[in-house]
Coordinates of C-alpha atoms in Angstrom, one line a residue:
M755 CA -87.2 -51.5 32.1
S756 CA -86.4 -51.2 28.4
L757 CA -83.0 -52.2 27.0
Q758 CA -82.3 -48.5 26.1
A759 CA -83.0 -47.4 29.6
R760 CA -80.7 -50.1 31.1
D761 CA -77.9 -49.0 28.7
E762 CA -78.3 -45.3 29.8
L763 CA -78.3 -46.3 33.5
R764 CA -75.2 -48.4 32.9
C765 CA -73.4 -45.5 31.2
R766 CA -74.2 -43.1 34.0
K767 CA -72.8 -45.5 36.6
N768 CA -69.6 -46.1 34.6
S769 CA -68.9 -42.4 33.7
P770 CA -66.6 -40.6 36.2
E771 CA -68.2 -38.0 38.6
P772 CA -67.2 -34.4 37.8
A773 CA -64.5 -33.0 40.1
P774 CA -65.9 -30.8 42.8
L775 CA -65.5 -27.0 42.6
I776 CA -62.6 -25.6 44.5
P777 CA -63.3 -22.6 46.8
A778 CA -61.0 -19.7 46.0
A779 CA -60.4 -16.0 47.0
Q780 CA -59.5 -13.3 44.5
Y781 CA -57.2 -10.4 45.1
V782 CA -57.6 -7.3 42.9
R783 CA -55.7 -4.1 42.9
M784 CA -55.7 -0.9 40.9
S785 CA -53.6 2.3 41.3
D786 CA -53.9 5.1 38.8
E787 CA -52.8 3.0 35.8
A788 CA -54.5 2.3 32.4
Q789 CA -58.1 1.1 32.2
Q790 CA -56.9 -2.4 31.4
Y791 CA -56.1 -2.9 35.1
S792 CA -59.5 -1.7 36.4
I793 CA -61.0 -3.7 39.2
E794 CA -63.9 -4.9 37.0
N795 CA -61.6 -6.0 34.2
Q796 CA -59.5 -8.0 36.6
K797 CA -62.6 -9.7 38.1
T798 CA -63.9 -10.6 34.7
A799 CA -60.6 -12.2 33.7
I800 CA -60.3 -14.0 37.0
Q801 CA -63.9 -15.3 36.7
E802 CA -63.1 -16.7 33.2
Y803 CA -60.0 -18.5 34.6
A804 CA -62.0 -19.8 37.6
A805 CA -64.7 -21.3 35.2
R806 CA -62.1 -23.0 33.1
H807 CA -60.2 -24.5 36.1
R808 CA -63.3 -25.3 38.3
F809 CA -62.8 -22.7 41.0
F810 CA -65.6 -20.7 42.5
I811 CA -65.0 -17.3 44.2
V812 CA -66.0 -17.2 47.9
K813 CA -64.2 -14.0 48.9
T814 CA -62.7 -10.9 47.3
Y815 CA -59.9 -8.8 48.6
A816 CA -59.7 -5.4 46.8
D817 CA -57.2 -2.5 47.1
A818 CA -58.6 0.3 44.9
G819 CA -56.4 3.3 44.3
K820 CA -53.4 1.6 45.9
S821 CA -49.8 1.6 44.6
G822 CA -48.2 -1.8 44.4
V823 CA -44.9 -0.6 45.8
I824 CA -45.4 -0.9 49.5
A825 CA -47.5 -3.7 51.2
K826 CA -48.2 -1.8 54.4
N827 CA -50.3 0.7 52.5
R828 CA -52.6 -2.0 51.1
P829 CA -55.1 -3.0 53.7
A830 CA -56.7 -5.7 51.6
L831 CA -53.4 -7.5 51.0
R832 CA -52.5 -7.2 54.7
E833 CA -55.9 -8.7 55.6
L834 CA -55.4 -11.6 53.0
L835 CA -52.0 -12.4 54.5
K836 CA -53.3 -12.3 58.0
D837 CA -56.2 -14.7 57.2
V838 CA -53.9 -17.1 55.4
V839 CA -51.2 -17.2 58.1
S840 CA -53.8 -17.6 60.9
G841 CA -55.6 -20.4 58.9
N842 CA -58.8 -18.4 59.1
T843 CA -59.9 -19.0 55.5
G844 CA -62.7 -20.7 53.7
Y845 CA -60.8 -21.2 50.4
K846 CA -58.0 -23.3 49.0
A847 CA -56.5 -21.0 46.4
I848 CA -55.9 -17.3 45.6
L849 CA -56.5 -16.0 42.1
V850 CA -54.7 -12.8 41.0
Y851 CA -54.9 -11.2 37.6
D852 CA -51.1 -11.1 37.0
V853 CA -47.7 -10.7 38.8
S854 CA -47.9 -6.9 38.7
R855 CA -51.3 -6.9 40.5
W856 CA -49.7 -8.9 43.4
G857 CA -47.1 -6.1 43.6
R858 CA -44.5 -3.9 42.0
F859 CA -42.1 -4.2 45.0
P860 CA -38.7 -2.6 44.4
N861 CA -37.2 -5.8 45.9
S862 CA -38.6 -8.7 44.0
D863 CA -37.9 -11.0 47.0
E864 CA -40.7 -9.2 48.9
A865 CA -43.3 -10.5 46.4
A866 CA -41.8 -14.0 46.7
H867 CA -42.0 -13.8 50.5
Y868 CA -45.7 -13.0 50.5
E869 CA -46.4 -15.7 48.0
F870 CA -44.4 -18.2 50.1
L871 CA -46.5 -17.3 53.1
C872 CA -49.6 -18.4 51.1
S873 CA -48.1 -21.5 49.6
S874 CA -46.6 -22.7 52.9
S875 CA -50.1 -22.4 54.4
G876 CA -51.4 -24.7 51.7
I877 CA -53.1 -22.0 49.7
P878 CA -51.3 -21.5 46.3
L879 CA -51.4 -18.4 44.1
H880 CA -52.7 -18.6 40.5
Y881 CA -51.8 -15.8 38.1
C882 CA -54.8 -15.9 35.7
A883 CA -53.5 -13.7 32.9
E884 CA -49.9 -14.9 32.7
P885 CA -48.7 -17.3 29.9
F886 CA -47.2 -19.7 32.4
T887 CA -48.7 -22.0 35.1
N888 CA -47.5 -21.3 38.6
D889 CA -46.8 -25.0 39.3
G890 CA -43.3 -24.7 40.8
T891 CA -41.4 -26.0 37.8
A892 CA -38.1 -24.5 36.9
S893 CA -39.5 -22.8 33.8
S894 CA -42.4 -21.2 35.7
A895 CA -40.1 -20.0 38.5
L896 CA -37.8 -18.4 36.0
L897 CA -40.6 -16.6 34.2
K898 CA -42.2 -15.5 37.5
A899 CA -38.9 -14.0 38.7
L900 CA -38.5 -12.2 35.3
K901 CA -42.1 -10.8 35.6
R902 CA -41.4 -9.6 39.2
S903 CA -38.3 -7.8 38.0
M904 CA -40.2 -6.3 35.1
A905 CA -43.0 -5.1 37.5
A906 CA -40.4 -3.4 39.8
E907 CA -38.6 -1.8 36.8
F908 CA -42.0 -0.4 35.6
S909 CA -42.3 1.5 38.8
R910 CA -38.7 2.8 38.6
E911 CA -39.1 3.9 35.0
L912 CA -42.4 5.6 35.7
G913 CA -40.8 7.4 38.6
E914 CA -38.0 8.6 36.4
K915 CA -40.5 9.8 33.7
V916 CA -42.5 11.7 36.3
F917 CA -39.3 13.2 37.7
R918 CA -38.0 14.3 34.3
G919 CA -41.4 15.8 33.4
K920 CA -41.6 17.8 36.6
T921 CA -38.0 18.9 36.2
R922 CA -38.8 20.3 32.8
I923 CA -41.9 22.1 34.0
V924 CA -40.0 23.7 36.9
Q925 CA -37.2 24.9 34.6
L926 CA -39.8 26.5 32.4
G927 CA -40.8 28.5 35.5
F928 CA -44.1 26.8 36.4
W929 CA -45.3 25.7 39.9
V930 CA -45.6 21.9 40.2
G931 CA -47.9 21.4 43.1
G932 CA -48.4 22.1 46.8
P933 CA -49.8 25.3 48.4
A934 CA -48.4 28.6 47.2
G935 CA -47.4 29.6 50.7
Y936 CA -47.9 32.8 52.7
G937 CA -47.5 36.0 50.6
Y938 CA -48.3 34.2 47.2
R939 CA -51.3 32.9 45.3
R940 CA -51.5 30.3 42.5
L941 CA -52.5 31.6 39.1
M942 CA -53.7 29.2 36.5
V943 CA -52.6 30.1 32.9
S944 CA -53.4 28.5 29.6
A945 CA -50.9 26.7 27.3
D946 CA -50.3 30.0 25.4
G947 CA -49.6 31.9 28.7
K948 CA -53.0 33.7 29.1
R949 CA -54.2 34.3 32.6
K950 CA -57.2 32.2 33.6
Q951 CA -58.0 32.5 37.3
I952 CA -56.6 32.5 40.8
L953 CA -56.9 29.0 42.3
E954 CA -58.4 29.1 45.8
H955 CA -57.3 26.8 48.6
G956 CA -58.0 23.2 47.5
E957 CA -58.7 24.0 43.9
H958 CA -56.7 22.4 41.0
K959 CA -56.3 22.9 37.3
N960 CA -58.5 20.5 35.3
L961 CA -56.7 20.6 31.9
T962 CA -53.3 18.9 31.5
T963 CA -52.2 21.7 29.1
D964 CA -52.8 24.4 31.7
R965 CA -50.0 25.5 33.9
V966 CA -49.7 27.3 37.3
I967 CA -47.5 30.2 38.3
L968 CA -47.1 32.1 41.6
V969 CA -48.2 35.7 41.8
L970 CA -48.1 38.2 44.7
G971 CA -50.9 37.8 47.4
P972 CA -52.6 40.5 49.4
R973 CA -50.4 43.5 50.2
V974 CA -50.6 42.9 53.9
E975 CA -49.1 39.4 53.5
V976 CA -46.3 40.7 51.2
E977 CA -45.4 43.5 53.7
R978 CA -45.4 41.0 56.5
V979 CA -43.0 38.7 54.7
R980 CA -40.6 41.6 54.1
E981 CA -40.7 42.5 57.8
M982 CA -39.8 38.9 58.7
F983 CA -36.7 39.1 56.5
S984 CA -35.9 42.5 57.9
M985 CA -36.1 41.1 61.5
A986 CA -34.0 38.1 60.5
L987 CA -31.3 40.4 59.1
G988 CA -31.4 42.2 62.4
G989 CA -30.3 39.0 64.1
L990 CA -33.6 37.7 65.5
G991 CA -34.2 33.9 65.3
C992 CA -37.4 32.3 64.1
T993 CA -38.8 31.9 67.6
A994 CA -38.1 35.5 68.5
I995 CA -39.7 36.7 65.3
A996 CA -42.8 34.6 65.9
R997 CA -43.2 35.9 69.4
D998 CA -42.8 39.5 68.3
L999 CA -45.5 39.1 65.7
N1000 CA -47.8 37.4 68.1
R1001 CA -47.5 40.2 70.6
R1002 CA -48.8 42.6 68.0
E1003 CA -52.3 41.3 67.5
K1004 CA -52.8 42.7 64.1
F1005 CA -49.9 40.6 62.7
K1006 CA -51.7 37.3 63.4
R1007 CA -52.9 35.3 60.5
S1008 CA -56.7 35.5 60.6
G1009 CA -56.5 35.3 64.4
K1010 CA -54.0 32.4 64.3
P1011 CA -50.6 32.7 66.0
W1012 CA -47.3 32.4 64.3
Y1013 CA -44.9 29.6 65.2
N1014 CA -41.2 29.3 64.8
R1015 CA -41.6 26.7 62.1
D1016 CA -43.8 29.0 60.0
I1017 CA -41.1 31.7 60.1
Y1018 CA -38.3 29.2 59.3
N1019 CA -40.2 28.0 56.2
I1020 CA -40.5 31.5 54.9
V1021 CA -37.1 33.0 55.6
T1022 CA -35.3 29.9 54.1
N1023 CA -37.4 29.5 51.0
P1024 CA -35.9 30.8 47.7
K1025 CA -39.3 31.4 46.2
Y1026 CA -39.6 34.7 48.1
A1027 CA -36.6 35.9 46.0
G1028 CA -38.5 34.8 42.9
C1029 CA -36.7 31.5 42.4
N1030 CA -38.8 28.4 41.6
V1031 CA -37.2 25.6 43.5
W1032 CA -38.3 22.0 43.5
Y1033 CA -36.8 18.6 44.7
R1034 CA -35.7 19.9 48.1
R1035 CA -36.9 16.6 49.5
T1036 CA -37.4 13.2 48.0
Q1037 CA -39.4 10.0 48.6
R1038 CA -38.6 7.7 45.8
L1039 CA -40.9 4.6 45.4
R1040 CA -42.7 5.3 48.7
G1041 CA -39.5 5.0 50.6
K1042 CA -38.3 7.2 53.5
R1043 CA -38.6 10.9 53.0
S1044 CA -35.2 12.5 53.0
A1045 CA -33.6 16.0 52.4
V1046 CA -31.8 16.6 49.1
E1047 CA -28.4 18.5 49.1
P1048 CA -28.9 22.1 47.8
Q1049 CA -26.6 21.5 44.8
H1050 CA -29.1 18.9 43.5
W1051 CA -32.2 21.1 43.8
I1052 CA -34.1 21.8 40.6
S1053 CA -34.4 25.6 40.3
K1054 CA -35.3 28.4 37.9
P1055 CA -34.2 31.9 38.9
A1056 CA -36.5 34.9 38.3
A1057 CA -39.5 32.6 37.7
F1058 CA -41.9 34.6 39.9
V1059 CA -42.3 38.2 41.0
P1060 CA -40.0 38.4 44.1
I1061 CA -41.1 39.7 47.4
I1062 CA -37.5 40.4 48.5
D1063 CA -34.5 40.8 46.3
R1064 CA -31.9 38.1 45.9
E1065 CA -29.2 40.0 47.8
T1066 CA -31.5 40.3 50.8
F1067 CA -32.3 36.6 50.7
D1068 CA -28.6 35.6 50.5
R1069 CA -27.6 38.0 53.4
T1070 CA -30.5 36.5 55.5
Q1071 CA -29.1 33.0 55.0
A1072 CA -25.6 34.1 55.9
T1073 CA -26.7 35.9 59.1
R1074 CA -29.5 33.6 60.3
P1075 CA -28.7 31.7 63.5
Q1076 CA -28.1 28.1 62.8
K1077 CA -30.2 25.3 64.4
S1078 CA -31.1 27.0 67.6
D1079 CA -31.8 23.6 69.3
S1080 CA -28.0 23.1 69.6
L1081 CA -27.7 26.3 71.6
W1082 CA -29.8 24.9 74.5
S1083 CA -28.7 22.4 77.0
D1084 CA -31.2 20.6 79.4
E1085 CA -29.7 22.6 82.3
E1086 CA -30.2 26.0 80.6
I1087 CA -33.8 25.1 79.7
L1088 CA -34.6 24.1 83.3
K1089 CA -33.0 27.2 84.7
K1090 CA -35.1 29.4 82.4
L1091 CA -38.3 27.6 83.4
R1092 CA -37.6 27.7 87.1
R1093 CA -37.1 31.4 86.9
L1094 CA -40.4 31.7 85.1
L1095 CA -42.1 29.5 87.7
A1096 CA -40.7 31.6 90.5
S1097 CA -41.9 34.8 88.8
K1098 CA -45.4 33.7 87.8
G1099 CA -46.2 31.0 90.3
Y1100 CA -47.3 28.5 87.6
L1101 CA -46.3 27.1 84.2
S1102 CA -48.3 26.5 81.0
E1103 CA -47.7 26.2 77.3
S1104 CA -49.3 29.5 76.6
L1105 CA -47.2 31.2 79.2
I1106 CA -44.0 29.7 77.8
L1107 CA -45.0 30.8 74.3
R1108 CA -45.6 34.4 75.1
T1109 CA -42.5 34.8 77.3
P1110 CA -39.5 36.3 75.5
G1111 CA -36.2 34.4 75.7
M1112 CA -37.8 31.0 76.2
P1113 CA -36.9 28.0 74.0
A1114 CA -39.2 27.1 71.2
I1115 CA -41.9 24.5 71.7
D1116 CA -40.1 22.1 69.3
T1117 CA -37.0 22.5 71.3
L1118 CA -38.8 21.6 74.5
R1119 CA -40.3 18.5 73.0
R1120 CA -37.0 17.3 71.6
H1121 CA -35.3 17.7 75.0
F1122 CA -38.0 16.4 77.3
G1123 CA -40.9 14.8 75.3
T1124 CA -44.2 15.7 76.9
Y1125 CA -45.1 18.6 79.1
R1126 CA -45.7 16.2 82.0
Q1127 CA -42.1 15.1 81.8
L1128 CA -40.9 18.7 81.4
Y1129 CA -42.8 19.8 84.5
K1130 CA -41.5 16.9 86.5
A1131 CA -37.9 17.8 85.6
V1132 CA -38.6 21.4 86.6
G1133 CA -40.1 20.3 89.9
Y1134 CA -43.5 21.8 89.1
Q1135 CA -46.6 20.0 90.4
L1136 CA -49.7 20.4 88.3
P1137 CA -52.8 21.5 90.2
P1138 CA -55.2 18.6 91.1
Y1139 CA -57.8 19.8 88.7
D1140 CA -55.4 19.9 85.8
L1141 CA -54.2 16.4 86.7
Y1142 CA -57.8 15.1 86.8
R1143 CA -58.5 16.6 83.3
G1144 CA -55.3 15.1 82.0
E1145 CA -56.3 11.6 83.3
L1146 CA -59.7 12.0 81.6
S1147 CA -58.2 13.1 78.3
E1148 CA -55.4 10.6 78.1
P1149 CA -57.5 7.7 76.6
S1150 CA -59.0 10.0 74.0
M1151 CA -55.5 11.3 73.1
R1152 CA -54.2 7.8 72.6
L1153 CA -57.3 6.9 70.5
R1154 CA -56.7 10.1 68.4
R1155 CA -53.1 9.3 67.7
K1156 CA -53.9 5.8 66.7
L1157 CA -56.7 7.0 64.4
V1158 CA -54.7 9.6 62.5
K1159 CA -51.8 7.2 62.1
K1160 CA -54.1 4.6 60.6
I1161 CA -55.5 7.1 58.1
G1162 CA -52.1 8.2 57.1
E1163 CA -50.9 4.6 56.6
M1164 CA -54.1 3.7 54.6
F1165 CA -53.8 6.7 52.2
P1166 CA -50.1 7.5 52.0
E1167 CA -50.4 8.9 48.5
H1168 CA -53.0 11.4 49.5
V1169 CA -52.9 12.1 53.3
R1170 CA -50.1 13.5 55.4
V1171 CA -50.5 13.7 59.2
T1172 CA -49.3 17.1 60.6
S1173 CA -50.0 19.1 63.7
L1174 CA -51.8 22.2 64.7
P1175 CA -49.1 24.3 66.4
Y1176 CA -49.3 25.2 70.0
S1177 CA -52.2 22.9 70.8
G1178 CA -50.4 19.8 69.6
R1179 CA -53.5 18.6 67.9
S1180 CA -53.0 16.6 64.8
I1181 CA -54.6 17.5 61.5
L1182 CA -54.8 15.7 58.1
E1183 CA -53.3 17.4 55.0
V1184 CA -54.9 16.0 51.9
D1185 CA -53.3 16.1 48.5
H1186 CA -51.0 18.8 49.7
S1187 CA -53.8 21.3 49.3
F1188 CA -56.4 21.4 52.1
M1189 CA -56.8 20.3 55.7
I1190 CA -59.2 18.0 57.4
A1191 CA -59.6 18.4 61.2
V1192 CA -60.1 15.3 63.3
L1193 CA -62.6 15.9 66.1
L1194 CA -63.3 13.2 68.8
C1195 CA -66.6 13.6 70.7
R1196 CA -66.8 12.0 74.1
S1197 CA -70.0 10.5 75.3
H1198 CA -71.9 11.9 78.4
Q1199 CA -75.1 11.1 80.2
R1200 CA -76.8 13.0 82.9
A1201 CA -79.0 11.4 85.5
G1202 CA -82.4 10.6 84.0
Q1203 CA -81.5 11.9 80.6
Q1204 CA -80.5 10.4 77.3
R1205 CA -76.8 9.9 76.4
F1206 CA -75.3 12.6 74.1
W1207 CA -71.9 13.5 72.6
I1208 CA -70.1 16.8 73.2
V1209 CA -68.7 18.6 70.1
R1210 CA -66.0 21.1 71.0
P1211 CA -63.8 22.2 68.0
T1212 CA -60.9 24.6 68.4
S1213 CA -61.1 28.0 66.7
A1214 CA -58.4 26.8 64.2
E1215 CA -60.5 23.8 63.2
R1216 CA -63.9 25.3 62.5
E1217 CA -63.1 26.5 59.0
H1218 CA -61.9 23.1 57.8
M1219 CA -63.7 20.0 56.7
T1220 CA -63.9 17.7 59.7
L1221 CA -63.9 14.0 60.4
L1222 CA -66.2 13.9 63.5
C1223 CA -65.7 10.7 65.5
K1224 CA -68.2 9.6 68.2
V1225 CA -66.3 7.8 70.9
N1226 CA -68.0 5.0 72.8
P1227 CA -68.8 5.4 76.5
G1228 CA -65.8 3.4 77.6
R1229 CA -63.5 5.6 75.4
S1230 CA -61.9 2.5 74.0
R1231 CA -63.0 2.8 70.4
I1232 CA -64.8 5.0 67.9
A1233 CA -68.4 4.2 67.5
S1234 CA -69.0 6.0 64.2
Y1235 CA -67.4 8.3 61.7
H1236 CA -69.0 11.4 60.1
L1237 CA -67.3 13.6 57.5
L1238 CA -68.7 17.2 57.6
P1239 CA -68.0 20.2 55.4
R1240 CA -67.1 22.2 58.6
V1241 CA -68.0 22.4 62.3
D1242 CA -68.5 26.2 62.5
I1243 CA -69.9 26.5 66.0
P1244 CA -68.5 29.2 68.4
G1245 CA -68.1 27.1 71.5
R1246 CA -69.5 23.7 72.1
T1247 CA -72.7 21.8 71.3
H1248 CA -74.3 18.5 71.9
L1249 CA -75.2 15.7 69.5
S1250 CA -78.2 13.5 70.4
Y1251 CA -77.6 9.8 70.9
N1252 CA -79.6 8.9 67.8
D1253 CA -79.2 10.4 64.3
D1254 CA -78.6 14.1 64.9
P1255 CA -79.9 16.4 62.2
S1256 CA -76.6 18.3 62.1
L1257 CA -74.8 15.2 60.8
R1258 CA -77.0 15.1 57.7
R1259 CA -74.9 17.8 56.1
G1260 CA -72.1 15.4 55.8
I1261 CA -71.3 11.8 54.9
T1262 CA -71.5 8.9 57.4
L1263 CA -68.7 6.4 56.9
Q1264 CA -69.1 2.7 57.5
N1265 CA -65.4 2.3 57.9
L1266 CA -62.2 4.2 57.2
S1267 CA -61.5 2.5 53.9
G1268 CA -64.0 4.9 52.2
F1269 CA -62.4 8.0 53.8
Y1270 CA -60.6 9.4 50.7
A1271 CA -63.5 8.7 48.3
A1272 CA -65.9 10.4 50.8
V1273 CA -63.6 13.4 51.0
K1274 CA -63.7 13.8 47.2
A1275 CA -67.4 13.3 47.1
L1276 CA -68.1 15.9 49.8
R1277 CA -65.8 18.4 48.2
R1278 CA -67.6 17.9 44.8
R1279 CA -70.9 18.3 46.5
E1280 CA -69.8 21.5 48.2
G1281 CA -68.6 22.8 44.8
L1282 CA -64.9 22.8 45.7
I1283 CA -64.0 20.6 42.8
V1284 CA -65.6 20.0 39.4

């Protein structure tokens, strides 16, 4: 061996080995903020930091389109914390772009708590774009606390700016979101006040300079609203008005029945007297929704063409029966139902709804909970066939409730879980503008035949976009999700076990995390949004 080769070998033996790369996870989050916080920009910055500090990324947790205010609405962060606490990780550090991407929690101690869960499990956080090193020193702790407070204050200031902006728009007489309501339609106008077009259900203005006002809807709706106020002035409560309208078939809304809550929302809303009112309820920083005292409402009188005059509206509020639920005791409700049972020989929801003088469905639920509990208190025994059907449907009902709750929690900014009246079936309201029905399809198999799923939408669901869910044979979980433009079949139909052609009209979801993006994509494909 030459002298030069021996020197090179000796140098390699004496030089220190490079430190091994450290496996790390990255957490990225983006709400609706500036492009600088895009997921890809965060990943690029994190990758540069990882290269400088000898990390290599083995897992990514991403919350796209998620506000940093509440942790429970961020599935990726919850998954990260679950993995860390359980010890189910293949990494030794977590890389985050900056303190604000970890969260803009109103209480900065919440951000510290989640970081403590990680560090106490031996997995420290690294803030890649911050000017300090998260090394536990007094200076870094002070800077980190300051950054957390700044992140929380950013959310508060943004909320105040949005509130002031909407307040100004309302006081100018413009509509600031949500459906127009029965009897009205939304009209889009340009910045100089020129009429542009009536916005259909689910449509939105696409220019920030455009504005929306309310105009009168079809004459039949306007006349029906006036009749509701007339009946309320005559002393009828909301439940009595709904029952009276439902008895006259022509007064139903496209074949749908009226409910006491529908009537209440109309006869108590000042917009029907032409007054633009906003901020009747509030939910600051994703907190609990609460009612606002009337003296704090933001209003603009004479903003819209009224359906009834102001004097009629004020007299209706003065004469309207107050909270009818307080007028009923358990004993009075049971006495009414026992009389109905003795007269008809049976009880059902539809019978209670169409019988004058009975409590509203909401009142029955507040007093007794489920119909099964109500019937038990009355002393009414359901027929064996009804009991059998109830036992069959109970697992599906539990699965449905769990599903819609999960979707509501995953997309709190966009999805609200509400109910289809009478049937009690839940439905999803998206962006305060359109509905998505949830349809669970149970699995069946006849002797010697291939397994199939039964699709049975209600009449009220057929016109809506639908999240169709195939339930596994054991009815314990959902086997697949399919988002369809609508399920407009008259009765019921079957889906084949394999890929059914009728599902190709929609979008198949791998999991619920892509639900909202799929909704937007399908509406765009159907020409409902541009």
